[in-house]
Amino acid sequence: MAIGTALMVGSAILGYSSSRRQAKADARYRRALQIQRNEHYLRMVKYQQELSDFQNKRYEFTAGSAKKDADQQYSTVLEQLGQRKKQAFDRIAQYEQKAYETIGRMNVSRESTAGNSVLAATQAALVKAARQVEITQDDYEGKIAQGNRQFNAIQAQAANRINAAMPSPLQPLAPPDQLQGTYVPGTGDLMASVMGAVGSAYMAGGGEFL
Protein backbone atom coordinates (compact mmCIF):
# COMPACT_ATOMS: atom_id res chain seq x y z
CA MET A 1 0.00 0.00 0.00
CA ALA A 2 1.30 3.46 -0.91
CA ILE A 3 2.37 5.76 1.92
CA GLY A 4 -0.37 8.34 1.30
CA THR A 5 -3.03 5.72 1.24
CA ALA A 6 -1.64 4.13 4.41
CA LEU A 7 -1.72 7.47 6.19
CA MET A 8 -5.31 8.11 5.21
CA VAL A 9 -6.35 4.60 6.29
CA GLY A 10 -4.52 5.02 9.58
CA SER A 11 -6.22 8.35 10.16
CA ALA A 12 -9.59 6.73 9.47
CA ILE A 13 -8.82 3.97 11.98
CA LEU A 14 -7.73 6.50 14.63
CA GLY A 15 -10.88 8.53 14.03
CA TYR A 16 -12.99 5.41 14.39
CA SER A 17 -11.24 4.43 17.62
CA SER A 18 -11.66 7.91 19.06
CA SER A 19 -15.34 8.04 18.12
CA ARG A 20 -15.90 4.59 19.57
CA ARG A 21 -14.21 5.53 22.87
CA GLN A 22 -16.22 8.74 23.09
CA ALA A 23 -19.44 6.93 22.26
CA LYS A 24 -18.77 4.29 24.92
CA ALA A 25 -17.99 6.96 27.51
CA ASP A 26 -21.17 8.81 26.62
CA ALA A 27 -23.17 5.59 26.81
CA ARG A 28 -21.75 4.81 30.26
CA TYR A 29 -22.61 8.33 31.44
CA ARG A 30 -26.16 8.14 30.11
CA ARG A 31 -26.68 4.71 31.61
CA ALA A 32 -25.41 5.87 35.03
CA LEU A 33 -27.56 9.00 34.84
CA GLN A 34 -30.63 6.96 33.91
CA ILE A 35 -30.02 4.58 36.82
CA GLN A 36 -29.62 7.53 39.17
CA ARG A 37 -32.89 9.07 37.96
CA ASN A 38 -34.74 5.77 38.26
CA GLU A 39 -33.42 5.19 41.79
CA HIS A 40 -34.37 8.72 42.82
CA TYR A 41 -37.87 8.20 41.42
CA LEU A 42 -38.25 4.91 43.32
CA ARG A 43 -37.03 6.57 46.53
CA MET A 44 -39.59 9.34 46.12
CA VAL A 45 -42.35 6.79 45.46
CA LYS A 46 -41.35 4.91 48.61
CA TYR A 47 -41.23 8.14 50.62
CA GLN A 48 -44.69 9.17 49.45
CA GLN A 49 -46.08 5.74 50.31
CA GLU A 50 -44.55 5.89 53.79
CA LEU A 51 -45.83 9.44 54.25
CA SER A 52 -49.30 8.40 53.12
CA ASP A 53 -49.29 5.44 55.52
CA PHE A 54 -48.18 7.68 58.38
CA GLN A 55 -50.86 10.27 57.64
CA ASN A 56 -53.57 7.62 57.40
CA LYS A 57 -52.54 6.01 60.69
CA ARG A 58 -52.38 9.42 62.39
CA TYR A 59 -55.83 10.27 61.02
CA GLU A 60 -57.32 6.99 62.24
CA PHE A 61 -55.76 7.44 65.68
CA THR A 62 -56.87 11.08 65.95
CA ALA A 63 -60.40 10.29 64.76
CA GLY A 64 -60.70 7.45 67.27
CA SER A 65 -59.29 9.57 70.09
CA ALA A 66 -61.54 12.53 69.22
CA LYS A 67 -64.62 10.27 69.16
CA LYS A 68 -63.67 8.69 72.49
CA ASP A 69 -63.12 12.09 74.13
CA ALA A 70 -66.36 13.44 72.67
CA ASP A 71 -68.32 10.41 73.94
CA GLN A 72 -66.90 10.93 77.43
CA GLN A 73 -67.79 14.61 77.37
CA TYR A 74 -71.28 13.83 76.05
CA SER A 75 -71.77 11.37 78.90
CA THR A 76 -70.66 13.97 81.45
CA VAL A 77 -73.09 16.57 80.10
CA LEU A 78 -75.94 14.04 79.94
CA GLU A 79 -75.24 12.98 83.50
CA GLN A 80 -75.31 16.60 84.64
CA LEU A 81 -78.58 17.19 82.80
CA GLY A 82 -80.04 14.08 84.38
CA GLN A 83 -79.12 15.38 87.82
CA ARG A 84 -80.61 18.79 87.00
CA LYS A 85 -83.81 17.13 85.81
CA LYS A 86 -84.14 15.08 88.98
CA GLN A 87 -83.51 18.14 91.15
CA ALA A 88 -86.09 20.15 89.20
CA PHE A 89 -88.74 17.44 89.43
CA ASP A 90 -88.04 16.98 93.14
CA ARG A 91 -88.47 20.71 93.79
CA ILE A 92 -91.66 20.84 91.75
CA ALA A 93 -93.05 17.90 93.73
CA GLN A 94 -92.11 19.67 96.97
CA TYR A 95 -93.79 22.91 95.90
CA GLU A 96 -96.96 21.05 94.91
CA GLN A 97 -96.94 19.00 98.10
CA LYS A 98 -96.51 22.14 100.21
CA ALA A 99 -99.39 23.83 98.41
CA TYR A 100 -101.68 20.83 98.96
CA GLU A 101 -100.73 20.73 102.63
CA THR A 102 -101.47 24.44 103.00
CA ILE A 103 -104.86 24.04 101.33
CA GLY A 104 -105.61 21.01 103.51
CA ARG A 105 -104.93 22.92 106.70
CA MET A 106 -107.17 25.72 105.52
CA ASN A 107 -110.01 23.30 104.79
CA VAL A 108 -109.71 21.85 108.30
CA SER A 109 -110.01 25.30 109.86
CA ARG A 110 -112.75 26.44 107.47
CA GLU A 111 -115.37 26.59 110.26
CA SER A 112 -113.40 29.20 112.21
CA THR A 113 -112.35 31.21 109.16
CA ALA A 114 -114.41 33.40 106.89
CA GLY A 115 -115.13 31.80 103.51
CA ASN A 116 -113.59 34.61 101.51
CA SER A 117 -110.41 34.44 103.56
CA VAL A 118 -110.07 30.71 102.95
CA LEU A 119 -110.59 31.15 99.22
CA ALA A 120 -108.05 33.96 99.04
CA ALA A 121 -105.50 31.98 101.03
CA THR A 122 -106.06 28.93 98.85
CA GLN A 123 -105.59 30.94 95.69
CA ALA A 124 -102.48 32.56 97.11
CA ALA A 125 -101.02 29.14 97.94
CA LEU A 126 -101.76 27.85 94.43
CA VAL A 127 -100.33 30.97 92.79
CA LYS A 128 -97.17 30.73 94.89
CA ALA A 129 -96.71 27.07 94.03
CA ALA A 130 -97.33 27.73 90.33
CA ARG A 131 -94.79 30.53 90.35
CA GLN A 132 -92.18 28.36 92.04
CA VAL A 133 -92.83 25.56 89.55
CA GLU A 134 -92.51 28.01 86.64
CA ILE A 135 -89.18 29.33 87.94
CA THR A 136 -87.90 25.81 88.37
CA GLN A 137 -88.99 24.84 84.86
CA ASP A 138 -87.39 27.95 83.38
CA ASP A 139 -84.16 27.16 85.20
CA TYR A 140 -84.20 23.57 83.94
CA GLU A 141 -84.88 24.68 80.36
CA GLY A 142 -81.93 27.05 80.67
CA LYS A 143 -79.77 24.11 81.73
CA ILE A 144 -80.99 22.14 78.69
CA ALA A 145 -80.07 25.04 76.38
CA GLN A 146 -76.66 25.23 78.03
CA GLY A 147 -76.23 21.49 77.56
CA ASN A 148 -77.09 21.82 73.85
CA ARG A 149 -74.43 24.53 73.50
CA GLN A 150 -71.96 22.21 75.19
CA PHE A 151 -72.91 19.42 72.78
CA ASN A 152 -72.31 21.71 69.80
CA ALA A 153 -68.96 22.84 71.20
CA ILE A 154 -67.88 19.23 71.81
CA GLN A 155 -68.90 18.27 68.28
CA ALA A 156 -67.07 21.26 66.76
CA GLN A 157 -63.93 20.53 68.75
CA ALA A 158 -63.91 16.90 67.66
CA ALA A 159 -64.50 17.89 64.03
CA ASN A 160 -61.62 20.39 64.16
CA ARG A 161 -59.26 17.74 65.54
CA ILE A 162 -60.29 15.26 62.86
CA ASN A 163 -60.06 17.81 60.04
CA ALA A 164 -56.61 18.93 61.20
CA ALA A 165 -55.40 15.32 60.96
CA MET A 166 -56.97 14.76 57.53
CA PRO A 167 -54.29 13.40 55.14
CA SER A 168 -53.17 16.05 52.67
CA PRO A 169 -53.23 15.07 48.99
CA LEU A 170 -49.80 14.17 47.64
CA GLN A 171 -48.54 15.51 44.35
CA PRO A 172 -48.32 12.81 41.68
CA LEU A 173 -44.78 11.87 40.72
CA ALA A 174 -43.81 11.96 37.07
CA PRO A 175 -41.66 9.02 35.97
CA PRO A 176 -38.13 10.03 34.93
CA ASP A 177 -37.51 10.79 31.29
CA GLN A 178 -35.84 7.95 29.45
CA LEU A 179 -32.56 9.09 27.90
CA GLN A 180 -31.85 8.25 24.29
CA GLY A 181 -29.27 5.54 23.82
CA THR A 182 -25.85 6.37 22.37
CA TYR A 183 -24.81 4.77 19.11
CA VAL A 184 -21.44 3.05 19.43
CA PRO A 185 -19.61 2.58 16.13
CA GLY A 186 -18.96 -1.04 15.25
CA THR A 187 -16.97 -3.09 12.77
CA GLY A 188 -19.16 -2.02 9.89
CA ASP A 189 -18.42 1.62 10.64
CA LEU A 190 -14.68 0.82 10.73
CA MET A 191 -14.84 -0.89 7.36
CA ALA A 192 -16.78 2.00 5.90
CA SER A 193 -14.20 4.49 7.20
CA VAL A 194 -11.30 2.45 5.80
CA MET A 195 -12.99 2.02 2.45
CA GLY A 196 -13.78 5.71 2.37
CA ALA A 197 -10.15 6.56 3.10
CA VAL A 198 -8.98 4.17 0.38
CA GLY A 199 -11.42 5.66 -2.09
CA SER A 200 -10.36 9.20 -1.21
CA ALA A 201 -6.68 8.27 -1.66
CA TYR A 202 -7.45 6.68 -5.00
CA MET A 203 -9.35 9.71 -6.21
CA ALA A 204 -6.65 12.04 -4.93
CA GLY A 205 -4.08 10.07 -6.89
CA GLY A 206 -5.97 10.46 -10.10
CA GLY A 207 -6.85 6.82 -10.31
CA GLU A 208 -3.70 5.58 -8.62
CA PHE A 209 -2.82 5.00 -4.98
CA LEU A 210 -0.35 7.49 -3.64
Coordinates of C-alpha atoms in Angstrom, one line a residue:
M1 CA 0.0 0.0 0.0
A2 CA 1.3 3.5 -0.9
I3 CA 2.4 5.8 1.9
G4 CA -0.4 8.3 1.3
T5 CA -3.0 5.7 1.2
A6 CA -1.6 4.1 4.4
L7 CA -1.7 7.5 6.2
M8 CA -5.3 8.1 5.2
V9 CA -6.4 4.6 6.3
G10 CA -4.5 5.0 9.6
S11 CA -6.2 8.3 10.2
A12 CA -9.6 6.7 9.5
I13 CA -8.8 4.0 12.0
L14 CA -7.7 6.5 14.6
G15 CA -10.9 8.5 14.0
Y16 CA -13.0 5.4 14.4
S17 CA -11.2 4.4 17.6
S18 CA -11.7 7.9 19.1
S19 CA -15.3 8.0 18.1
R20 CA -15.9 4.6 19.6
R21 CA -14.2 5.5 22.9
Q22 CA -16.2 8.7 23.1
A23 CA -19.4 6.9 22.3
K24 CA -18.8 4.3 24.9
A25 CA -18.0 7.0 27.5
D26 CA -21.2 8.8 26.6
A27 CA -23.2 5.6 26.8
R28 CA -21.8 4.8 30.3
Y29 CA -22.6 8.3 31.4
R30 CA -26.2 8.1 30.1
R31 CA -26.7 4.7 31.6
A32 CA -25.4 5.9 35.0
L33 CA -27.6 9.0 34.8
Q34 CA -30.6 7.0 33.9
I35 CA -30.0 4.6 36.8
Q36 CA -29.6 7.5 39.2
R37 CA -32.9 9.1 38.0
N38 CA -34.7 5.8 38.3
E39 CA -33.4 5.2 41.8
H40 CA -34.4 8.7 42.8
Y41 CA -37.9 8.2 41.4
L42 CA -38.2 4.9 43.3
R43 CA -37.0 6.6 46.5
M44 CA -39.6 9.3 46.1
V45 CA -42.4 6.8 45.5
K46 CA -41.4 4.9 48.6
Y47 CA -41.2 8.1 50.6
Q48 CA -44.7 9.2 49.4
Q49 CA -46.1 5.7 50.3
E50 CA -44.6 5.9 53.8
L51 CA -45.8 9.4 54.3
S52 CA -49.3 8.4 53.1
D53 CA -49.3 5.4 55.5
F54 CA -48.2 7.7 58.4
Q55 CA -50.9 10.3 57.6
N56 CA -53.6 7.6 57.4
K57 CA -52.5 6.0 60.7
R58 CA -52.4 9.4 62.4
Y59 CA -55.8 10.3 61.0
E60 CA -57.3 7.0 62.2
F61 CA -55.8 7.4 65.7
T62 CA -56.9 11.1 66.0
A63 CA -60.4 10.3 64.8
G64 CA -60.7 7.5 67.3
S65 CA -59.3 9.6 70.1
A66 CA -61.5 12.5 69.2
K67 CA -64.6 10.3 69.2
K68 CA -63.7 8.7 72.5
D69 CA -63.1 12.1 74.1
A70 CA -66.4 13.4 72.7
D71 CA -68.3 10.4 73.9
Q72 CA -66.9 10.9 77.4
Q73 CA -67.8 14.6 77.4
Y74 CA -71.3 13.8 76.0
S75 CA -71.8 11.4 78.9
T76 CA -70.7 14.0 81.4
V77 CA -73.1 16.6 80.1
L78 CA -75.9 14.0 79.9
E79 CA -75.2 13.0 83.5
Q80 CA -75.3 16.6 84.6
L81 CA -78.6 17.2 82.8
G82 CA -80.0 14.1 84.4
Q83 CA -79.1 15.4 87.8
R84 CA -80.6 18.8 87.0
K85 CA -83.8 17.1 85.8
K86 CA -84.1 15.1 89.0
Q87 CA -83.5 18.1 91.2
A88 CA -86.1 20.2 89.2
F89 CA -88.7 17.4 89.4
D90 CA -88.0 17.0 93.1
R91 CA -88.5 20.7 93.8
I92 CA -91.7 20.8 91.7
A93 CA -93.0 17.9 93.7
Q94 CA -92.1 19.7 97.0
Y95 CA -93.8 22.9 95.9
E96 CA -97.0 21.0 94.9
Q97 CA -96.9 19.0 98.1
K98 CA -96.5 22.1 100.2
A99 CA -99.4 23.8 98.4
Y100 CA -101.7 20.8 99.0
E101 CA -100.7 20.7 102.6
T102 CA -101.5 24.4 103.0
I103 CA -104.9 24.0 101.3
G104 CA -105.6 21.0 103.5
R105 CA -104.9 22.9 106.7
M106 CA -107.2 25.7 105.5
N107 CA -110.0 23.3 104.8
V108 CA -109.7 21.9 108.3
S109 CA -110.0 25.3 109.9
R110 CA -112.8 26.4 107.5
E111 CA -115.4 26.6 110.3
S112 CA -113.4 29.2 112.2
T113 CA -112.3 31.2 109.2
A114 CA -114.4 33.4 106.9
G115 CA -115.1 31.8 103.5
N116 CA -113.6 34.6 101.5
S117 CA -110.4 34.4 103.6
V118 CA -110.1 30.7 103.0
L119 CA -110.6 31.2 99.2
A120 CA -108.1 34.0 99.0
A121 CA -105.5 32.0 101.0
T122 CA -106.1 28.9 98.9
Q123 CA -105.6 30.9 95.7
A124 CA -102.5 32.6 97.1
A125 CA -101.0 29.1 97.9
L126 CA -101.8 27.9 94.4
V127 CA -100.3 31.0 92.8
K128 CA -97.2 30.7 94.9
A129 CA -96.7 27.1 94.0
A130 CA -97.3 27.7 90.3
R131 CA -94.8 30.5 90.4
Q132 CA -92.2 28.4 92.0
V133 CA -92.8 25.6 89.5
E134 CA -92.5 28.0 86.6
I135 CA -89.2 29.3 87.9
T136 CA -87.9 25.8 88.4
Q137 CA -89.0 24.8 84.9
D138 CA -87.4 27.9 83.4
D139 CA -84.2 27.2 85.2
Y140 CA -84.2 23.6 83.9
E141 CA -84.9 24.7 80.4
G142 CA -81.9 27.0 80.7
K143 CA -79.8 24.1 81.7
I144 CA -81.0 22.1 78.7
A145 CA -80.1 25.0 76.4
Q146 CA -76.7 25.2 78.0
G147 CA -76.2 21.5 77.6
N148 CA -77.1 21.8 73.8
R149 CA -74.4 24.5 73.5
Q150 CA -72.0 22.2 75.2
F151 CA -72.9 19.4 72.8
N152 CA -72.3 21.7 69.8
A153 CA -69.0 22.8 71.2
I154 CA -67.9 19.2 71.8
Q155 CA -68.9 18.3 68.3
A156 CA -67.1 21.3 66.8
Q157 CA -63.9 20.5 68.8
A158 CA -63.9 16.9 67.7
A159 CA -64.5 17.9 64.0
N160 CA -61.6 20.4 64.2
R161 CA -59.3 17.7 65.5
I162 CA -60.3 15.3 62.9
N163 CA -60.1 17.8 60.0
A164 CA -56.6 18.9 61.2
A165 CA -55.4 15.3 61.0
M166 CA -57.0 14.8 57.5
P167 CA -54.3 13.4 55.1
S168 CA -53.2 16.0 52.7
P169 CA -53.2 15.1 49.0
L170 CA -49.8 14.2 47.6
Q171 CA -48.5 15.5 44.4
P172 CA -48.3 12.8 41.7
L173 CA -44.8 11.9 40.7
A174 CA -43.8 12.0 37.1
P175 CA -41.7 9.0 36.0
P176 CA -38.1 10.0 34.9
D177 CA -37.5 10.8 31.3
Q178 CA -35.8 8.0 29.5
L179 CA -32.6 9.1 27.9
Q180 CA -31.9 8.2 24.3
G181 CA -29.3 5.5 23.8
T182 CA -25.9 6.4 22.4
Y183 CA -24.8 4.8 19.1
V184 CA -21.4 3.1 19.4
P185 CA -19.6 2.6 16.1
G186 CA -19.0 -1.0 15.2
T187 CA -17.0 -3.1 12.8
G188 CA -19.2 -2.0 9.9
D189 CA -18.4 1.6 10.6
L190 CA -14.7 0.8 10.7
M191 CA -14.8 -0.9 7.4
A192 CA -16.8 2.0 5.9
S193 CA -14.2 4.5 7.2
V194 CA -11.3 2.5 5.8
M195 CA -13.0 2.0 2.4
G196 CA -13.8 5.7 2.4
A197 CA -10.2 6.6 3.1
V198 CA -9.0 4.2 0.4
G199 CA -11.4 5.7 -2.1
S200 CA -10.4 9.2 -1.2
A201 CA -6.7 8.3 -1.7
Y202 CA -7.5 6.7 -5.0
M203 CA -9.4 9.7 -6.2
A204 CA -6.6 12.0 -4.9
G205 CA -4.1 10.1 -6.9
G206 CA -6.0 10.5 -10.1
G207 CA -6.9 6.8 -10.3
E208 CA -3.7 5.6 -8.6
F209 CA -2.8 5.0 -5.0
L210 CA -0.4 7.5 -3.6

